[in-house]
Amino acid sequence: MTSAAGSLREGDRKGKVTQVASKPIPFTAFQALWVPGTTRICALGSNDSGFGIIQLYNLTSNPPSPSSSKKPTTATTPAPTKQQQPRLVLQSEAEKKIQFKSGTFRASPRSSTLPHLLTGDFEGRVGLWDLSRAEVPVWMFRAHEDVVNCMDGVGSRTGRPEFVTGGRDGTVKLWDMRQDHKAAGSGTGTALGKPLSTMASLKKQVDGHDVWCVNMGVGQGTDDEMLVVAGYDNGDLRVMDLRMGQAVFETNLQHGICSVELSPRPQGTSLSSFSSLVATTLEGSMHVFDLVDGQFKATTSTSAGSNTTAMTEEVLAVQSGDDSTLWQVRHVPQRPDIVAVTDGGGYMHLYEQGDEKTLSKQLGSHKLAEQGILSLDFNEDMEGLFVGCDLDNTLRVGMLHL
């Protein structure tokens, strides 16, 4: 981490959210992501001309201003310096003929070099990009019949090669980074790739529901424990165990699911599996599923407070103003009991999760933007540091003080 990030701790205010830096951008960013192991940020999306944009920023600081000194300096009296303010500096930009809809660094293992970016576009293609030379993708192939709405991986955390994509065509597909995707796409991305497995919506043939969000989780006890969570536009929520090759939990939340995320238990606890699953919807509800013994033991939904299964569901109505859409939910990596939710009115809502016996506690709401915050990503190396992008076409970096 750079000294810019290291200086952000000054003036901590516990339980507050402070703005660190912001930057207007000339396009609509659907994702803003921390480059793992750095203070660099990648923003991707599309502009008004229909081109896809990938930008790379560095979070840095202004140099001390010599004019800030009002007194002459001597050999024994150094000139006072102005407080260094972090800022976002554009490092590189790539414009492509394809419009980007989703992206992740989680599929690439951590290394000393710049991790590769995985992207999904509006024509159903998945591409891998080396951002140090982004003129052409490392490989690109067609993964879905329509828009690639979402994707996730676990390579940055575990080194595992699998990643998952969800599309408007109603399917969730599992892939392997070691597959010869370059040959499959022949450099153009027109060929349809061959996934390790395909998971279709149970009602796809009738209703045509598409996948809005996916999340992969790996148990801390063993890498063999890997789950994929998918949320659909009709409210269907499915949890699939890749080891078993089948769905282990299914329910319907009544409204379109915008975001889902599994929460692992903190390191050092006796239970080594997941502690909860959180899902947010189009109509302002947040659903928290607390897992007992880290297991899904139901294949149908459970009512709030029910003790008939090994999982309980807590439904929270988030007060989000005129626009109730809850776009994103993210756990703080260093504090998985803290959940941040962004809404269509530009607010971030903070919750401290309970367990099967304790309800979640709201920590506060903070106005960050005038319009909806579409993307939220926490830095995995510095607790509380986050980046978001909103419909104001602005990147925003902030600090959540815990």
Short mmCIF file of C-alpha atoms in Angstrom, two decimals:
data_model
loop_
_atom_site.label_atom_id
_atom_site.label_comp_id
_atom_site.label_asym_id
_atom_site.label_seq_id
_atom_site.Cartn_x
_atom_site.Cartn_y
_atom_site.Cartn_z
CA MET A 1 0.00 0.00 0.00
CA THR A 2 1.23 3.49 -0.71
CA SER A 3 1.80 6.27 1.79
CA ALA A 4 -1.35 7.96 0.51
CA ALA A 5 -3.51 5.15 1.87
CA GLY A 6 -1.45 4.94 5.01
CA SER A 7 -2.25 8.56 5.84
CA LEU A 8 -6.01 8.05 5.59
CA ARG A 9 -6.26 6.91 9.20
CA GLU A 10 -5.62 10.41 10.50
CA GLY A 11 -8.66 11.89 12.24
CA ASP A 12 -10.59 8.64 12.52
CA ARG A 13 -14.17 9.04 13.65
CA LYS A 14 -15.52 5.71 14.81
CA GLY A 15 -18.80 4.73 13.21
CA LYS A 16 -18.57 7.41 10.53
CA VAL A 17 -17.98 7.43 6.80
CA THR A 18 -15.64 10.09 5.44
CA GLN A 19 -14.93 10.98 1.84
CA VAL A 20 -11.31 10.48 0.83
CA ALA A 21 -11.38 11.45 -2.85
CA SER A 22 -13.79 11.77 -5.78
CA LYS A 23 -13.39 12.01 -9.54
CA PRO A 24 -15.97 12.81 -12.26
CA ILE A 25 -15.64 10.40 -15.17
CA PRO A 26 -16.85 10.82 -18.79
CA PHE A 27 -18.80 7.55 -18.98
CA THR A 28 -21.21 5.34 -17.03
CA ALA A 29 -19.20 2.96 -14.86
CA PHE A 30 -21.01 -0.24 -13.96
CA GLN A 31 -18.10 -1.41 -11.81
CA ALA A 32 -15.33 0.23 -9.79
CA LEU A 33 -12.83 -2.25 -8.37
CA TRP A 34 -9.70 -2.16 -6.26
CA VAL A 35 -6.74 -3.75 -8.00
CA PRO A 36 -5.73 -6.36 -5.37
CA GLY A 37 -2.67 -5.47 -3.32
CA THR A 38 -2.58 -1.85 -4.50
CA THR A 39 -4.25 1.54 -4.12
CA ARG A 40 -5.17 1.51 -7.80
CA ILE A 41 -8.78 1.48 -8.97
CA CYS A 42 -10.23 0.09 -12.18
CA ALA A 43 -13.47 1.53 -13.55
CA LEU A 44 -15.30 -0.05 -16.48
CA GLY A 45 -18.50 0.60 -18.38
CA SER A 46 -19.65 2.41 -21.52
CA ASN A 47 -19.88 5.95 -22.88
CA ASP A 48 -22.65 7.78 -24.75
CA SER A 49 -21.11 6.80 -28.09
CA GLY A 50 -21.60 3.12 -27.37
CA PHE A 51 -17.95 2.27 -26.72
CA GLY A 52 -16.63 0.31 -23.78
CA ILE A 53 -14.21 2.04 -21.42
CA ILE A 54 -11.62 0.65 -19.01
CA GLN A 55 -9.82 3.24 -16.86
CA LEU A 56 -7.08 2.71 -14.30
CA TYR A 57 -6.59 5.25 -11.50
CA ASN A 58 -4.08 5.57 -8.70
CA LEU A 59 -5.05 6.91 -5.30
CA THR A 60 -2.24 9.29 -4.48
CA SER A 61 -1.58 12.61 -2.68
CA ASN A 62 -0.82 16.14 -3.73
CA PRO A 63 2.78 17.14 -3.04
CA PRO A 64 3.33 19.63 -0.20
CA SER A 65 2.63 23.19 -1.34
CA PRO A 66 5.62 25.54 -0.96
CA SER A 67 3.25 28.51 -0.80
CA SER A 68 1.67 27.18 2.39
CA SER A 69 4.47 28.70 4.43
CA LYS A 70 3.78 32.25 5.56
CA LYS A 71 7.04 32.73 7.43
CA PRO A 72 10.60 32.72 6.18
CA THR A 73 12.39 29.47 6.86
CA THR A 74 15.80 28.97 8.40
CA ALA A 75 18.12 26.05 8.76
CA THR A 76 16.51 25.20 12.11
CA THR A 77 12.90 26.05 11.25
CA PRO A 78 11.39 23.91 8.47
CA ALA A 79 8.61 25.33 6.38
CA PRO A 80 5.15 24.14 7.43
CA THR A 81 3.52 21.95 4.81
CA LYS A 82 -0.06 21.74 3.70
CA GLN A 83 -2.03 18.64 4.68
CA GLN A 84 -1.69 16.13 1.85
CA GLN A 85 -5.07 15.34 0.33
CA PRO A 86 -5.51 12.03 -1.52
CA ARG A 87 -6.66 12.30 -5.12
CA LEU A 88 -7.44 9.99 -8.00
CA VAL A 89 -4.96 10.25 -10.88
CA LEU A 90 -5.75 8.65 -14.24
CA GLN A 91 -2.98 6.24 -15.25
CA SER A 92 -4.37 4.62 -18.38
CA GLU A 93 -7.51 4.36 -20.48
CA ALA A 94 -8.65 1.88 -23.12
CA GLU A 95 -11.64 2.37 -25.44
CA LYS A 96 -13.18 -0.68 -27.09
CA LYS A 97 -15.99 -1.35 -29.55
CA ILE A 98 -17.68 -3.58 -26.96
CA GLN A 99 -19.58 -2.15 -24.01
CA PHE A 100 -18.57 -3.63 -20.67
CA LYS A 101 -21.25 -4.65 -18.16
CA SER A 102 -19.36 -6.60 -15.47
CA GLY A 103 -15.83 -7.27 -14.27
CA THR A 104 -13.73 -8.79 -11.50
CA PHE A 105 -10.16 -9.29 -10.36
CA ARG A 106 -11.18 -12.16 -8.09
CA ALA A 107 -10.55 -14.78 -10.75
CA SER A 108 -6.82 -13.94 -10.92
CA PRO A 109 -4.39 -15.16 -8.24
CA ARG A 110 -2.47 -12.50 -6.37
CA SER A 111 1.03 -11.82 -7.66
CA SER A 112 3.70 -9.14 -7.68
CA THR A 113 2.51 -8.03 -11.12
CA LEU A 114 -0.73 -6.32 -12.07
CA PRO A 115 -3.55 -8.91 -11.83
CA HIS A 116 -5.54 -9.62 -14.96
CA LEU A 117 -9.04 -8.17 -15.25
CA LEU A 118 -11.93 -10.41 -16.27
CA THR A 119 -14.80 -8.64 -18.07
CA GLY A 120 -18.28 -9.44 -19.37
CA ASP A 121 -19.90 -7.41 -22.13
CA PHE A 122 -23.28 -6.67 -23.68
CA GLU A 123 -22.77 -9.24 -26.45
CA GLY A 124 -22.31 -12.20 -24.12
CA ARG A 125 -18.52 -12.34 -24.27
CA VAL A 126 -15.98 -12.82 -21.49
CA GLY A 127 -12.52 -11.34 -21.89
CA LEU A 128 -9.27 -11.41 -19.93
CA TRP A 129 -7.19 -8.22 -19.98
CA ASP A 130 -3.62 -7.38 -19.08
CA LEU A 131 -4.05 -3.73 -18.07
CA SER A 132 -0.38 -2.95 -18.68
CA ARG A 133 -1.05 -3.51 -22.40
CA ALA A 134 -4.78 -3.47 -22.95
CA GLU A 135 -4.76 -2.97 -26.72
CA VAL A 136 -6.09 -6.51 -27.20
CA PRO A 137 -7.42 -9.05 -24.68
CA VAL A 138 -5.34 -12.01 -23.57
CA TRP A 139 -8.31 -14.05 -24.71
CA MET A 140 -11.99 -13.55 -25.38
CA PHE A 141 -14.81 -15.96 -26.05
CA ARG A 142 -18.59 -16.02 -26.13
CA ALA A 143 -19.95 -17.25 -22.81
CA HIS A 144 -23.67 -16.39 -23.02
CA GLU A 145 -26.35 -15.79 -25.61
CA ASP A 146 -26.92 -12.28 -24.28
CA VAL A 147 -25.48 -9.74 -21.80
CA VAL A 148 -23.05 -11.03 -19.16
CA ASN A 149 -24.67 -9.31 -16.18
CA CYS A 150 -22.33 -10.53 -13.46
CA MET A 151 -19.28 -12.61 -12.62
CA ASP A 152 -17.16 -13.70 -9.67
CA GLY A 153 -14.17 -15.84 -8.79
CA VAL A 154 -12.06 -17.00 -5.87
CA GLY A 155 -8.58 -17.02 -7.38
CA SER A 156 -7.43 -13.85 -5.61
CA ARG A 157 -8.24 -15.43 -2.24
CA THR A 158 -7.44 -19.10 -2.74
CA GLY A 159 -5.58 -19.46 -6.03
CA ARG A 160 -8.34 -21.68 -7.39
CA PRO A 161 -8.89 -21.32 -11.16
CA GLU A 162 -12.70 -21.46 -11.28
CA PHE A 163 -14.90 -18.47 -12.00
CA VAL A 164 -18.61 -18.08 -12.57
CA THR A 165 -20.72 -15.90 -14.88
CA GLY A 166 -24.43 -15.05 -14.96
CA GLY A 167 -26.29 -13.85 -18.04
CA ARG A 168 -29.49 -12.40 -19.36
CA ASP A 169 -30.03 -15.77 -21.03
CA GLY A 170 -30.98 -17.16 -17.61
CA THR A 171 -27.93 -19.36 -17.08
CA VAL A 172 -25.13 -19.47 -14.53
CA LYS A 173 -21.94 -21.00 -15.94
CA LEU A 174 -18.81 -22.28 -14.26
CA TRP A 175 -15.46 -21.88 -16.05
CA ASP A 176 -11.80 -22.67 -15.47
CA MET A 177 -9.05 -20.11 -16.09
CA ARG A 178 -6.84 -22.96 -17.29
CA GLN A 179 -9.12 -23.78 -20.20
CA ASP A 180 -7.85 -22.82 -23.64
CA HIS A 181 -10.22 -19.87 -24.01
CA LYS A 182 -7.94 -18.21 -26.55
CA ALA A 183 -8.37 -21.12 -28.94
CA ALA A 184 -12.11 -21.24 -28.23
CA GLY A 185 -12.53 -17.59 -29.10
CA SER A 186 -10.00 -17.56 -31.93
CA GLY A 187 -9.12 -14.02 -30.81
CA THR A 188 -12.52 -12.61 -31.87
CA GLY A 189 -14.78 -13.86 -29.10
CA THR A 190 -17.35 -15.20 -31.57
CA ALA A 191 -17.08 -18.88 -30.65
CA LEU A 192 -19.22 -20.22 -27.83
CA GLY A 193 -17.03 -21.53 -25.02
CA LYS A 194 -17.51 -24.83 -23.21
CA PRO A 195 -18.20 -24.32 -19.48
CA LEU A 196 -17.42 -26.87 -16.80
CA SER A 197 -21.12 -26.81 -15.92
CA THR A 198 -24.28 -24.84 -16.70
CA MET A 199 -27.00 -24.06 -14.19
CA ALA A 200 -30.26 -22.82 -15.70
CA SER A 201 -33.15 -21.19 -13.89
CA LEU A 202 -35.84 -23.69 -13.01
CA LYS A 203 -38.44 -21.43 -14.64
CA LYS A 204 -36.33 -20.26 -17.56
CA GLN A 205 -38.29 -22.18 -20.18
CA VAL A 206 -41.55 -20.63 -19.02
CA ASP A 207 -40.75 -17.14 -17.79
CA GLY A 208 -37.36 -16.29 -19.29
CA HIS A 209 -35.89 -14.95 -16.04
CA ASP A 210 -32.33 -13.69 -16.20
CA VAL A 211 -29.49 -13.71 -13.69
CA TRP A 212 -28.75 -10.35 -12.07
CA CYS A 213 -26.03 -11.30 -9.59
CA VAL A 214 -23.68 -14.13 -8.63
CA ASN A 215 -21.24 -14.76 -5.81
CA MET A 216 -18.71 -17.53 -5.15
CA GLY A 217 -17.65 -18.61 -1.70
CA VAL A 218 -15.01 -21.03 -0.50
CA GLY A 219 -15.11 -22.45 3.01
CA GLN A 220 -12.16 -21.60 5.23
CA GLY A 221 -11.82 -25.17 6.44
CA THR A 222 -11.29 -26.70 3.00
CA ASP A 223 -11.09 -25.46 -0.55
CA ASP A 224 -13.38 -28.31 -1.57
CA GLU A 225 -16.29 -26.46 0.01
CA MET A 226 -17.35 -24.07 -2.75
CA LEU A 227 -20.78 -22.51 -3.17
CA VAL A 228 -22.26 -20.41 -5.95
CA VAL A 229 -25.16 -18.06 -5.15
CA ALA A 230 -27.34 -16.66 -7.92
CA GLY A 231 -30.07 -14.02 -7.76
CA TYR A 232 -32.68 -13.65 -10.51
CA ASP A 233 -34.88 -10.82 -11.75
CA ASN A 234 -38.05 -12.54 -10.51
CA GLY A 235 -36.76 -12.91 -6.94
CA ASP A 236 -35.48 -16.48 -7.19
CA LEU A 237 -32.47 -17.15 -4.98
CA ARG A 238 -30.43 -20.31 -5.55
CA VAL A 239 -27.41 -21.68 -3.69
CA MET A 240 -25.48 -24.42 -5.47
CA ASP A 241 -22.82 -26.66 -3.99
CA LEU A 242 -20.25 -27.32 -6.69
CA ARG A 243 -18.85 -30.33 -4.86
CA MET A 244 -22.29 -31.96 -4.75
CA GLY A 245 -23.29 -30.64 -8.15
CA GLN A 246 -26.76 -29.59 -7.02
CA ALA A 247 -28.78 -26.80 -5.45
CA VAL A 248 -28.75 -26.90 -1.65
CA PHE A 249 -31.12 -24.00 -1.07
CA GLU A 250 -33.84 -22.31 -3.11
CA THR A 251 -36.37 -19.64 -2.24
CA ASN A 252 -38.09 -16.61 -3.74
CA LEU A 253 -37.75 -13.10 -2.26
CA GLN A 254 -40.75 -11.65 -4.18
CA HIS A 255 -38.70 -8.93 -5.90
CA GLY A 256 -35.72 -8.84 -8.26
CA ILE A 257 -32.43 -9.59 -6.50
CA CYS A 258 -29.79 -6.94 -7.19
CA SER A 259 -26.88 -8.25 -5.12
CA VAL A 260 -25.86 -11.29 -3.06
CA GLU A 261 -22.85 -12.12 -0.92
CA LEU A 262 -21.78 -14.94 1.36
CA SER A 263 -19.98 -14.04 4.56
CA PRO A 264 -17.22 -16.31 5.88
CA ARG A 265 -16.70 -16.67 9.60
CA PRO A 266 -13.74 -14.70 10.98
CA GLN A 267 -10.38 -16.48 11.03
CA GLY A 268 -9.70 -18.43 14.22
CA THR A 269 -13.29 -19.38 15.00
CA SER A 270 -14.21 -22.97 15.73
CA LEU A 271 -16.58 -23.17 12.78
CA SER A 272 -14.81 -23.04 9.44
CA SER A 273 -17.71 -22.52 7.07
CA PHE A 274 -19.90 -19.60 6.04
CA SER A 275 -21.82 -17.66 8.66
CA SER A 276 -24.47 -15.90 6.56
CA LEU A 277 -25.85 -15.01 3.17
CA VAL A 278 -27.16 -11.51 2.45
CA ALA A 279 -29.35 -10.56 -0.52
CA THR A 280 -30.77 -7.15 -1.49
CA THR A 281 -33.73 -6.45 -3.74
CA LEU A 282 -35.25 -3.98 -6.14
CA GLU A 283 -37.88 -2.93 -3.60
CA GLY A 284 -35.69 -2.02 -0.63
CA SER A 285 -35.56 -5.23 1.38
CA MET A 286 -32.40 -6.87 2.70
CA HIS A 287 -32.60 -10.57 3.51
CA VAL A 288 -30.08 -12.02 5.97
CA PHE A 289 -29.87 -15.81 6.15
CA ASP A 290 -27.94 -16.95 9.23
CA LEU A 291 -26.46 -20.41 8.89
CA VAL A 292 -26.25 -22.77 11.84
CA ASP A 293 -23.04 -24.85 11.82
CA GLY A 294 -22.24 -23.16 8.51
CA GLN A 295 -24.68 -25.32 6.57
CA PHE A 296 -27.70 -24.94 4.32
CA LYS A 297 -30.15 -27.58 5.45
CA ALA A 298 -33.28 -26.41 3.71
CA THR A 299 -34.47 -26.49 0.12
CA THR A 300 -37.40 -24.15 0.71
CA SER A 301 -37.64 -20.72 2.27
CA THR A 302 -37.89 -20.31 6.02
CA SER A 303 -39.99 -17.72 7.80
CA ALA A 304 -38.36 -15.13 10.05
CA GLY A 305 -37.60 -16.60 13.44
CA SER A 306 -38.47 -20.15 12.43
CA ASN A 307 -36.67 -22.93 14.29
CA THR A 308 -37.83 -25.71 12.01
CA THR A 309 -34.60 -25.76 9.98
CA ALA A 310 -30.92 -25.10 10.60
CA MET A 311 -31.17 -21.68 8.97
CA THR A 312 -33.07 -18.53 9.94
CA GLU A 313 -34.05 -15.60 7.75
CA GLU A 314 -34.17 -11.99 8.87
CA VAL A 315 -35.85 -9.47 6.55
CA LEU A 316 -34.92 -5.81 6.95
CA ALA A 317 -36.77 -2.94 5.27
CA VAL A 318 -34.02 -0.44 4.51
CA GLN A 319 -35.21 3.17 4.64
CA SER A 320 -33.76 4.43 1.40
CA GLY A 321 -35.84 7.46 0.43
CA ASP A 322 -37.57 7.90 -2.92
CA ASP A 323 -35.59 5.21 -4.74
CA SER A 324 -35.72 2.02 -2.74
CA THR A 325 -33.48 -0.09 -4.98
CA LEU A 326 -30.65 -1.66 -2.97
CA TRP A 327 -27.95 -1.94 -5.62
CA GLN A 328 -25.07 -3.51 -3.73
CA VAL A 329 -24.28 -5.41 -0.54
CA ARG A 330 -20.71 -5.97 0.62
CA HIS A 331 -19.11 -7.29 3.79
CA VAL A 332 -16.00 -5.56 5.08
CA PRO A 333 -13.27 -8.18 4.41
CA GLN A 334 -11.51 -7.62 7.73
CA ARG A 335 -14.82 -7.41 9.63
CA PRO A 336 -17.28 -9.81 7.99
CA ASP A 337 -19.88 -8.95 10.65
CA ILE A 338 -20.14 -5.43 9.16
CA VAL A 339 -22.35 -5.09 6.08
CA ALA A 340 -22.60 -2.07 3.78
CA VAL A 341 -25.58 -1.59 1.45
CA THR A 342 -25.91 1.10 -1.23
CA ASP A 343 -29.23 2.35 -2.58
CA GLY A 344 -30.79 4.25 -5.46
CA GLY A 345 -30.76 7.53 -3.57
CA GLY A 346 -27.00 7.70 -3.08
CA TYR A 347 -26.93 6.41 0.51
CA MET A 348 -24.72 3.82 2.16
CA HIS A 349 -26.43 1.92 4.99
CA LEU A 350 -24.32 0.12 7.58
CA TYR A 351 -25.33 -2.90 9.64
CA GLU A 352 -23.66 -5.09 12.19
CA GLN A 353 -24.86 -8.64 11.72
CA GLY A 354 -26.09 -10.73 14.57
CA ASP A 355 -26.43 -14.51 14.61
CA GLU A 356 -29.28 -16.99 14.75
CA LYS A 357 -30.24 -15.54 18.15
CA THR A 358 -29.43 -11.85 17.62
CA LEU A 359 -30.93 -9.50 15.06
CA SER A 360 -28.80 -7.26 12.87
CA LYS A 361 -28.11 -3.80 14.25
CA GLN A 362 -28.19 -0.69 12.06
CA LEU A 363 -25.11 1.46 12.54
CA GLY A 364 -26.24 4.40 10.44
CA SER A 365 -26.87 5.78 6.96
CA HIS A 366 -24.62 8.16 5.05
CA LYS A 367 -25.37 10.27 1.98
CA LEU A 368 -22.53 9.80 -0.51
CA ALA A 369 -24.06 10.80 -3.86
CA GLU A 370 -27.13 12.42 -5.39
CA GLN A 371 -28.02 9.35 -7.44
CA GLY A 372 -27.80 5.58 -7.11
CA ILE A 373 -24.52 3.90 -6.20
CA LEU A 374 -24.23 1.00 -8.64
CA SER A 375 -20.98 -0.56 -7.42
CA LEU A 376 -19.18 -0.92 -4.10
CA ASP A 377 -15.84 -2.58 -3.41
CA PHE A 378 -13.76 -2.74 -0.21
CA ASN A 379 -9.98 -2.78 -0.20
CA GLU A 380 -8.77 -6.16 1.06
CA ASP A 381 -5.59 -4.73 2.60
CA MET A 382 -6.85 -1.68 4.48
CA GLU A 383 -9.86 -1.99 6.75
CA GLY A 384 -12.76 0.27 5.82
CA LEU A 385 -11.34 1.75 2.61
CA PHE A 386 -13.90 1.52 -0.20
CA VAL A 387 -14.60 2.73 -3.73
CA GLY A 388 -17.98 3.22 -5.35
CA CYS A 389 -19.36 4.50 -8.63
CA ASP A 390 -22.75 6.11 -9.10
CA LEU A 391 -25.19 7.37 -11.70
CA ASP A 392 -23.68 10.85 -11.27
CA ASN A 393 -20.75 9.41 -13.27
CA THR A 394 -18.42 9.90 -10.33
CA LEU A 395 -15.89 7.64 -8.65
CA ARG A 396 -15.91 8.01 -4.87
CA VAL A 397 -13.33 6.72 -2.42
CA GLY A 398 -14.23 6.74 1.26
CA MET A 399 -13.25 5.41 4.65
CA LEU A 400 -15.57 3.49 6.92
CA HIS A 401 -14.32 3.95 10.49
CA LEU A 402 -14.93 0.88 12.63
#
